[in-house]
PDB file of C-alpha atoms in Angstrom:
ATOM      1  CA  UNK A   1     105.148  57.081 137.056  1.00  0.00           C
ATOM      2  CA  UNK A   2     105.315  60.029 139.153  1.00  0.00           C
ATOM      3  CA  UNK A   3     104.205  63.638 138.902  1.00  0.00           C
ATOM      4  CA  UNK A   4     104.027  67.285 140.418  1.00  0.00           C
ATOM      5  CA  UNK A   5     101.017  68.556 141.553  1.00  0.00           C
ATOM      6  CA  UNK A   6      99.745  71.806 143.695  1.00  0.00           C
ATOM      7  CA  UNK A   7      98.874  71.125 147.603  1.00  0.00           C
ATOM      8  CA  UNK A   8      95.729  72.915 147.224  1.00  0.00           C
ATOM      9  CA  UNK A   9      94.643  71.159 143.845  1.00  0.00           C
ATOM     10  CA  UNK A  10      95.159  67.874 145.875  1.00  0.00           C
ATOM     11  CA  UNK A  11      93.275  68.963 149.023  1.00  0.00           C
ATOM     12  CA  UNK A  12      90.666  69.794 146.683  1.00  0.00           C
ATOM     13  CA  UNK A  13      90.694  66.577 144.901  1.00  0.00           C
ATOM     14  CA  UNK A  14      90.334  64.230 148.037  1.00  0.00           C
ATOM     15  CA  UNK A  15      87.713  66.234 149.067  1.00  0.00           C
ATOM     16  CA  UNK A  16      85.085  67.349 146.552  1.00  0.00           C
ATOM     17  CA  UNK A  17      83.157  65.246 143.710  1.00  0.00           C
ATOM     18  CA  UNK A  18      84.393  65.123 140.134  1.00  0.00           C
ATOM     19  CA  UNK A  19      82.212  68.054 139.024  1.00  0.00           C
ATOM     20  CA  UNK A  20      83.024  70.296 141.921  1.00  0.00           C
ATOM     21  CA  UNK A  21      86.539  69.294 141.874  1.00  0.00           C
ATOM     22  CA  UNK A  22      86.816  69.895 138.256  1.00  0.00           C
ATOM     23  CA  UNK A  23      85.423  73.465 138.332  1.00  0.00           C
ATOM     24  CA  UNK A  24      87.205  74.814 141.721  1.00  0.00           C
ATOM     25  CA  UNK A  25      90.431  72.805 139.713  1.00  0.00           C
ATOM     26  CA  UNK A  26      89.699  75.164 136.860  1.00  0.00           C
ATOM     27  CA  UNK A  27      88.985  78.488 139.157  1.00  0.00           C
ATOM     28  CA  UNK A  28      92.291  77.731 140.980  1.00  0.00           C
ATOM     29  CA  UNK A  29      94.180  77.501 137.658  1.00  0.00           C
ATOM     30  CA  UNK A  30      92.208  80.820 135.761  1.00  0.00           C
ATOM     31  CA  UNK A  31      93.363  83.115 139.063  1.00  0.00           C
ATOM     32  CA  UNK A  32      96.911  81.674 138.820  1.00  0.00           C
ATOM     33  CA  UNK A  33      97.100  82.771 135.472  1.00  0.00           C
ATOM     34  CA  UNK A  34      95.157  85.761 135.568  1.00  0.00           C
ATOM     35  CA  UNK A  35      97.654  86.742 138.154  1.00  0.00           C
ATOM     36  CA  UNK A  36     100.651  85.855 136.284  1.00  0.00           C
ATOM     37  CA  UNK A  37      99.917  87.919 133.302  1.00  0.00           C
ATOM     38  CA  UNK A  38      99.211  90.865 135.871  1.00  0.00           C
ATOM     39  CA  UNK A  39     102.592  90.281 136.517  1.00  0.00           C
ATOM     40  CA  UNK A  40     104.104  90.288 133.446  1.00  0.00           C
ATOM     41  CA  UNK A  41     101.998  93.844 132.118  1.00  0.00           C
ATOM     42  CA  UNK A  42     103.644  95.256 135.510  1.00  0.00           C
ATOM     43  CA  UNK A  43     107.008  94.204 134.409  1.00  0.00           C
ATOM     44  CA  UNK A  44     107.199  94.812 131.272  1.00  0.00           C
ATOM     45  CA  UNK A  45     106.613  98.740 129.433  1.00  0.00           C
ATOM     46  CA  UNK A  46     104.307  98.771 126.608  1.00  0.00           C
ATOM     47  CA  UNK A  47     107.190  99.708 124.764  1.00  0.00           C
ATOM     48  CA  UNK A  48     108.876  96.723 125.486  1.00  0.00           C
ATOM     49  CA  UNK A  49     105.832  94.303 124.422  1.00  0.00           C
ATOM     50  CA  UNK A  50     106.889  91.616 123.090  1.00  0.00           C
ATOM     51  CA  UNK A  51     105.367  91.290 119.399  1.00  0.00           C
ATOM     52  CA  UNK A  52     102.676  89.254 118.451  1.00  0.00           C
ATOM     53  CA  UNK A  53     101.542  87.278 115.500  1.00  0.00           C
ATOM     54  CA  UNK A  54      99.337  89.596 113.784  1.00  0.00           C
ATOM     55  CA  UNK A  55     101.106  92.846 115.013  1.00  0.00           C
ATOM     56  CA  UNK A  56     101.529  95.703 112.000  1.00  0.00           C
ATOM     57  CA  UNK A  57     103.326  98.808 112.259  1.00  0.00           C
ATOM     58  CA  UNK A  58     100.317 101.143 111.015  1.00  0.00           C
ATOM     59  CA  UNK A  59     101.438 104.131 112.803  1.00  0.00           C
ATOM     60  CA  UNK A  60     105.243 104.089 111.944  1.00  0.00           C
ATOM     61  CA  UNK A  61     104.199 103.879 108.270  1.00  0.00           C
ATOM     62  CA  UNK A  62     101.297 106.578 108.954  1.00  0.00           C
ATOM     63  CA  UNK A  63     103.418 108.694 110.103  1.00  0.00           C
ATOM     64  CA  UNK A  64     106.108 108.439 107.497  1.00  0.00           C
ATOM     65  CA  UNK A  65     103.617 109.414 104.549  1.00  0.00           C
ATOM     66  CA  UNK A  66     103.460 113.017 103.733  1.00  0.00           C
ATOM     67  CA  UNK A  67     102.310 115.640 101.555  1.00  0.00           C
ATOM     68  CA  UNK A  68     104.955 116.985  99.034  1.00  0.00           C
ATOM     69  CA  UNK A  69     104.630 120.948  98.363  1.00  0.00           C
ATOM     70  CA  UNK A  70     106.385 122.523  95.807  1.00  0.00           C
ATOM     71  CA  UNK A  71     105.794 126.709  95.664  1.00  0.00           C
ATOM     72  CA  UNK A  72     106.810 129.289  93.366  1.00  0.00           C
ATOM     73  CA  UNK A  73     106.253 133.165  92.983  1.00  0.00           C
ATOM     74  CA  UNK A  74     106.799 135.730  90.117  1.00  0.00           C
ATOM     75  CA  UNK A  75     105.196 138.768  88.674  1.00  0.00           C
ATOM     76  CA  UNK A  76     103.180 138.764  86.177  1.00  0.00           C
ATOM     77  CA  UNK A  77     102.944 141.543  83.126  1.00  0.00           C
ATOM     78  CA  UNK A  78     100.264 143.196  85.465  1.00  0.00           C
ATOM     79  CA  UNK A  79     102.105 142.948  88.639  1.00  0.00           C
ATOM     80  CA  UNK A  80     100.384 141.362  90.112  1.00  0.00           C
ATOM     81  CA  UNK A  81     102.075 138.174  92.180  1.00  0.00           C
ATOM     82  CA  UNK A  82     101.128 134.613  90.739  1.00  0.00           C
ATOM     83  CA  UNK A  83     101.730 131.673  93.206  1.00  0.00           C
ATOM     84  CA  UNK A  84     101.929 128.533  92.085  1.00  0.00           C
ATOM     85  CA  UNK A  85     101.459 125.175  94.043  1.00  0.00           C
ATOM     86  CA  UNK A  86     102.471 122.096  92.771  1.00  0.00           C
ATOM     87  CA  UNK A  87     101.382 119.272  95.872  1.00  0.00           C
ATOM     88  CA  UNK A  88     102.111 115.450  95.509  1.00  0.00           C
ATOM     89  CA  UNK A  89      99.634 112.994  97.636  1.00  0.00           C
ATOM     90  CA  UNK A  90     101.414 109.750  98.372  1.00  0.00           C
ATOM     91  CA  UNK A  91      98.394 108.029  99.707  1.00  0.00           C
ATOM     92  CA  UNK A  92      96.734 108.439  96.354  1.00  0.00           C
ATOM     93  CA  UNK A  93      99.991 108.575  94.345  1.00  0.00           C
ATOM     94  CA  UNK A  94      98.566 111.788  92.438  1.00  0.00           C
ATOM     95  CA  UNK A  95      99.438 115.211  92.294  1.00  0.00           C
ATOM     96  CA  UNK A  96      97.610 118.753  92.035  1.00  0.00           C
ATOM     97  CA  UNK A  97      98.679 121.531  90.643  1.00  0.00           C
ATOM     98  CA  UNK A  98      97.099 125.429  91.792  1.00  0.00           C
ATOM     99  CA  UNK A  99      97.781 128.769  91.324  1.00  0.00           C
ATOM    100  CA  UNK A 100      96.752 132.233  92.366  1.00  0.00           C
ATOM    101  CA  UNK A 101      97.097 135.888  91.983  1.00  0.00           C
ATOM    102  CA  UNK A 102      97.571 138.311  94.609  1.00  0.00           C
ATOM    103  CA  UNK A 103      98.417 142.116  94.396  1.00  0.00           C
ATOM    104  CA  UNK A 104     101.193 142.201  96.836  1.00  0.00           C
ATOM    105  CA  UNK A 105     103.791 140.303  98.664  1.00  0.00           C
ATOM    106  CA  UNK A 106     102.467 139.842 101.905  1.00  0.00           C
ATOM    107  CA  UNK A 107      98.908 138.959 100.822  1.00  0.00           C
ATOM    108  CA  UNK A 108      99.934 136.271  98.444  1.00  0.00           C
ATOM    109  CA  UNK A 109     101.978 134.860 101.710  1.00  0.00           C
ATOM    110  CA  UNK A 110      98.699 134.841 103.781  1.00  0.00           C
ATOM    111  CA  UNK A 111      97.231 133.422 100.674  1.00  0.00           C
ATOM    112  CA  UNK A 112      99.711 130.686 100.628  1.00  0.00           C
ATOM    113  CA  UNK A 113      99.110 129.673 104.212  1.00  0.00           C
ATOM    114  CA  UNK A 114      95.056 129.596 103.199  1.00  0.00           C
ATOM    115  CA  UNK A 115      95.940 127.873 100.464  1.00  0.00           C
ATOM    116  CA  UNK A 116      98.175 124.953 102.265  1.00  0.00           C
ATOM    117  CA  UNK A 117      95.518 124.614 104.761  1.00  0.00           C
ATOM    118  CA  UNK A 118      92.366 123.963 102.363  1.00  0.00           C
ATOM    119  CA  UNK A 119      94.662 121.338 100.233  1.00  0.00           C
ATOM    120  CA  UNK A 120      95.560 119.830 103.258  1.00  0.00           C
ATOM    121  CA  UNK A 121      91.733 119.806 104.681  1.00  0.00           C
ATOM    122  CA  UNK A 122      90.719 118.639 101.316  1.00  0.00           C
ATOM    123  CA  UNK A 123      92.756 116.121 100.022  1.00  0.00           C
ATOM    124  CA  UNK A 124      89.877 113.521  99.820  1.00  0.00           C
ATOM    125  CA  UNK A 125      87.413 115.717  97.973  1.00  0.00           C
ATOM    126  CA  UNK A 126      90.290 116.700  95.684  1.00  0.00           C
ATOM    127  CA  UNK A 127      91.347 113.225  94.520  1.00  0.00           C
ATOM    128  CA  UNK A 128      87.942 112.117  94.275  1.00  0.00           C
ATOM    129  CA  UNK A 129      86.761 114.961  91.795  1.00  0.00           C
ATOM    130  CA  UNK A 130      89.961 115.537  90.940  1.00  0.00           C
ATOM    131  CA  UNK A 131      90.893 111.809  89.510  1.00  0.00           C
ATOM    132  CA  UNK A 132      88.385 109.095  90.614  1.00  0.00           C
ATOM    133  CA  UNK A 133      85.820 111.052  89.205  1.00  0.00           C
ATOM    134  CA  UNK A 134      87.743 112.747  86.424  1.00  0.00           C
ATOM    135  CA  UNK A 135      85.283 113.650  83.382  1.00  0.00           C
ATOM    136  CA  UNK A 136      83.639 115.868  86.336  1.00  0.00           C
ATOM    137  CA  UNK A 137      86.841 118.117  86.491  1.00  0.00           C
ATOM    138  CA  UNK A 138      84.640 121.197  85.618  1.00  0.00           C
ATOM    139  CA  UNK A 139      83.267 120.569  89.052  1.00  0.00           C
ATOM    140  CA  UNK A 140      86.577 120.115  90.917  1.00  0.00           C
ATOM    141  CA  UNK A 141      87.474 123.813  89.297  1.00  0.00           C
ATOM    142  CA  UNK A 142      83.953 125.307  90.490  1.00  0.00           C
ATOM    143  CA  UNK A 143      85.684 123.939  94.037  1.00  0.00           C
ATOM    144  CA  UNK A 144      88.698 124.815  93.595  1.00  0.00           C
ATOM    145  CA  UNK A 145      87.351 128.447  92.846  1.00  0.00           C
ATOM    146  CA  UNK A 146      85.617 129.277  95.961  1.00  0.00           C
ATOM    147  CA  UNK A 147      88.915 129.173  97.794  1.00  0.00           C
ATOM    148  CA  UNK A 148      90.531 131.245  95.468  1.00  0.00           C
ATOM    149  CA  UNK A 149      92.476 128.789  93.365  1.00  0.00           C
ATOM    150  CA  UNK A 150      92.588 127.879  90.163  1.00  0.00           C
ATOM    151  CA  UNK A 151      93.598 124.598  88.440  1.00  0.00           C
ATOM    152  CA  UNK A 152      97.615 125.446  87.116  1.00  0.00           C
ATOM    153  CA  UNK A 153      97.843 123.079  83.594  1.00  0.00           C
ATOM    154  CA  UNK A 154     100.778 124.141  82.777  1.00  0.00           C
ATOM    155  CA  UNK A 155     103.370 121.000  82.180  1.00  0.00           C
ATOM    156  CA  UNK A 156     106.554 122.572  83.308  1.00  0.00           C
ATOM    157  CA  UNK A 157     106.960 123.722  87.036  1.00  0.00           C
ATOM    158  CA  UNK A 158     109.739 126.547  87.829  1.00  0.00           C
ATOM    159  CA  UNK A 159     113.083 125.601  89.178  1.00  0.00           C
ATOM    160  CA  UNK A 160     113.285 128.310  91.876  1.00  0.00           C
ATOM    161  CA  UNK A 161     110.771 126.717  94.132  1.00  0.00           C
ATOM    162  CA  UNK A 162     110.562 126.199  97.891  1.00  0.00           C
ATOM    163  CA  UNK A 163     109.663 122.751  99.448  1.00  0.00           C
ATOM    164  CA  UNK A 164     107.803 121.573 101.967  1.00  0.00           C
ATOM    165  CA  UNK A 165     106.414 118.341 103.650  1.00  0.00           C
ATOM    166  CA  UNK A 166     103.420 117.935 105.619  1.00  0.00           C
ATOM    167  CA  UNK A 167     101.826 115.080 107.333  1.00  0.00           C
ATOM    168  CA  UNK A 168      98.172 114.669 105.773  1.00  0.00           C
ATOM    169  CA  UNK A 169      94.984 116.401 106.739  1.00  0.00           C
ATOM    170  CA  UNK A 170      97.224 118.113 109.519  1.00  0.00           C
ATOM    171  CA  UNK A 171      97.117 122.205 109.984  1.00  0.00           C
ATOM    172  CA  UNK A 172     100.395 123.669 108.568  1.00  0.00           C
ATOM    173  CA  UNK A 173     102.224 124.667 111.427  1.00  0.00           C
ATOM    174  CA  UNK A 174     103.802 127.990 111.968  1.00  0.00           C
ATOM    175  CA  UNK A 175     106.941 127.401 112.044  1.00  0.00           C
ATOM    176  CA  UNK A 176     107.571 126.237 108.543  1.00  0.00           C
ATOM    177  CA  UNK A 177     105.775 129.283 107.314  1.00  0.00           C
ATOM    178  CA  UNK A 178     108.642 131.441 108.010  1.00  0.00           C
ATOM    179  CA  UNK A 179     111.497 129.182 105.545  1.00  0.00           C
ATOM    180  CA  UNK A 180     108.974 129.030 103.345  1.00  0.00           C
ATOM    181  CA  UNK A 181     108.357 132.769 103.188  1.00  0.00           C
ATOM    182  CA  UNK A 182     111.968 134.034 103.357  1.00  0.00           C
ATOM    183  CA  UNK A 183     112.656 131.488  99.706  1.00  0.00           C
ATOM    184  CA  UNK A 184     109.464 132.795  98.011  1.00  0.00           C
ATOM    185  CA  UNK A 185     110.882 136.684  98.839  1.00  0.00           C
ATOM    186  CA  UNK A 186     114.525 135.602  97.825  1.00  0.00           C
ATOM    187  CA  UNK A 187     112.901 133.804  94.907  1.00  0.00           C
ATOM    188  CA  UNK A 188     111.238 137.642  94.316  1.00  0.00           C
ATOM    189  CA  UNK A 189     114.335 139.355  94.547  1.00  0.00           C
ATOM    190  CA  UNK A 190     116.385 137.782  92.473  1.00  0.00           C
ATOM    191  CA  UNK A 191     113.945 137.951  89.552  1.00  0.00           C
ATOM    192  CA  UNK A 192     114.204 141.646  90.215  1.00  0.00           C
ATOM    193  CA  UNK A 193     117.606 141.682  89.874  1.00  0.00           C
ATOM    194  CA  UNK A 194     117.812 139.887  86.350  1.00  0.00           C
ATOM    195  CA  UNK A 195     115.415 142.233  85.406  1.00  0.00           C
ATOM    196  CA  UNK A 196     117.158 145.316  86.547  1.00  0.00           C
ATOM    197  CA  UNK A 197     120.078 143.646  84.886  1.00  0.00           C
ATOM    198  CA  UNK A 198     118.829 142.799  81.603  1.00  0.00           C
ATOM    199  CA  UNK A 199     117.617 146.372  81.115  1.00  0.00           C
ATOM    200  CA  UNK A 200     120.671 147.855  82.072  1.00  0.00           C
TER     201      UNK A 200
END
């Protein structure tokens, strides 16, 4: 029977005892593979890894969850503007419902863009006094207050609403603000025009 073997693995054999010749054996074979996996992390992109038992795909699904808002805005009998925020969290499966006052246009739209940014910030303390630890809700209002909001139990949302999906416990970023803003104020005018209409 015949075999293969390495030149230096048989110098090293005919020259060292079995316990020395078994270690350097073993030292030759460790750099020859230690250098052939150098080899293949040179050639290949991490990209292009080939996948291993055990792999997930954490951050494609991570990234693919996001927060659901749904925002509306009328005037009250006062005047005054209410906003109301209606947000879904998918990692919870649970949704929160908010609203506000403000006394004119432009403040309830910087009071919107507070507003995304605490439920964003506080989605965790939300769901856990919110639903986990439910017969505390008086507490989750008491929070709720101190940003300015106020727990919305009404059952029916309106249809004129604008949407808009963020990626959780991120800050809201500018540039949806401006969609967002131009809907509510369309949303505005047109209830001013069915009520200039209906009391014409």
């Amino acid at each position: 029977m015949s075999f293969f073997a390495r030149p230096d693995i048989l110098l090293v054999s005919s020259l060292k005892p079995n316990w020395a010749r078994n270690a350097v054996v073993q030292l030759i074979l460790d750099s020859g593979a230690s250098a052939q996996n150098s080899e293949q992390k040179q050639s290949w992109s991490p990209s292009a890894r080939t996948p291993q038992i055990g792999d997930t795909n954490m951050p494609a699904r991570t990234s693919a969850v996001r927060n659901d808002y749904r925002c509306s805005i009328d005037r009250n009998q006062s005047g005054k503007y209410c906003v109301r925020i209606q947000v879904h969290y998918p990692r919870h499966a649970w949704t929160l419902s908010i609203y506000f006052l403000a006394s004119s246009f432009d403040r309830a739209m910087k009071k919107l863009e507070e507003a995304l940014d605490f439920l964003q910030r506080q989605e965790e303390k939300l769901w856990f006094w919110g639903v986990d630890r439910a017969e505390d809700m008086g507490f989750s209002a008491e929070f709720l207050k101190e940003a300015g909001l106020r727990l919305d139990r009404r059952t029916e949302f309106p249809g004129k609403a604008t949407n808009v999906s963020l990626t959780p416990e991120r800050e809201v970023p500018a540039f949806v603000l401006g969609p967002m803003r131009r809907g509510l104020a369309e949303s505005v005018e047109m209830s001013r025009s069915a009520a200039a209409g209906g009391g014409s």
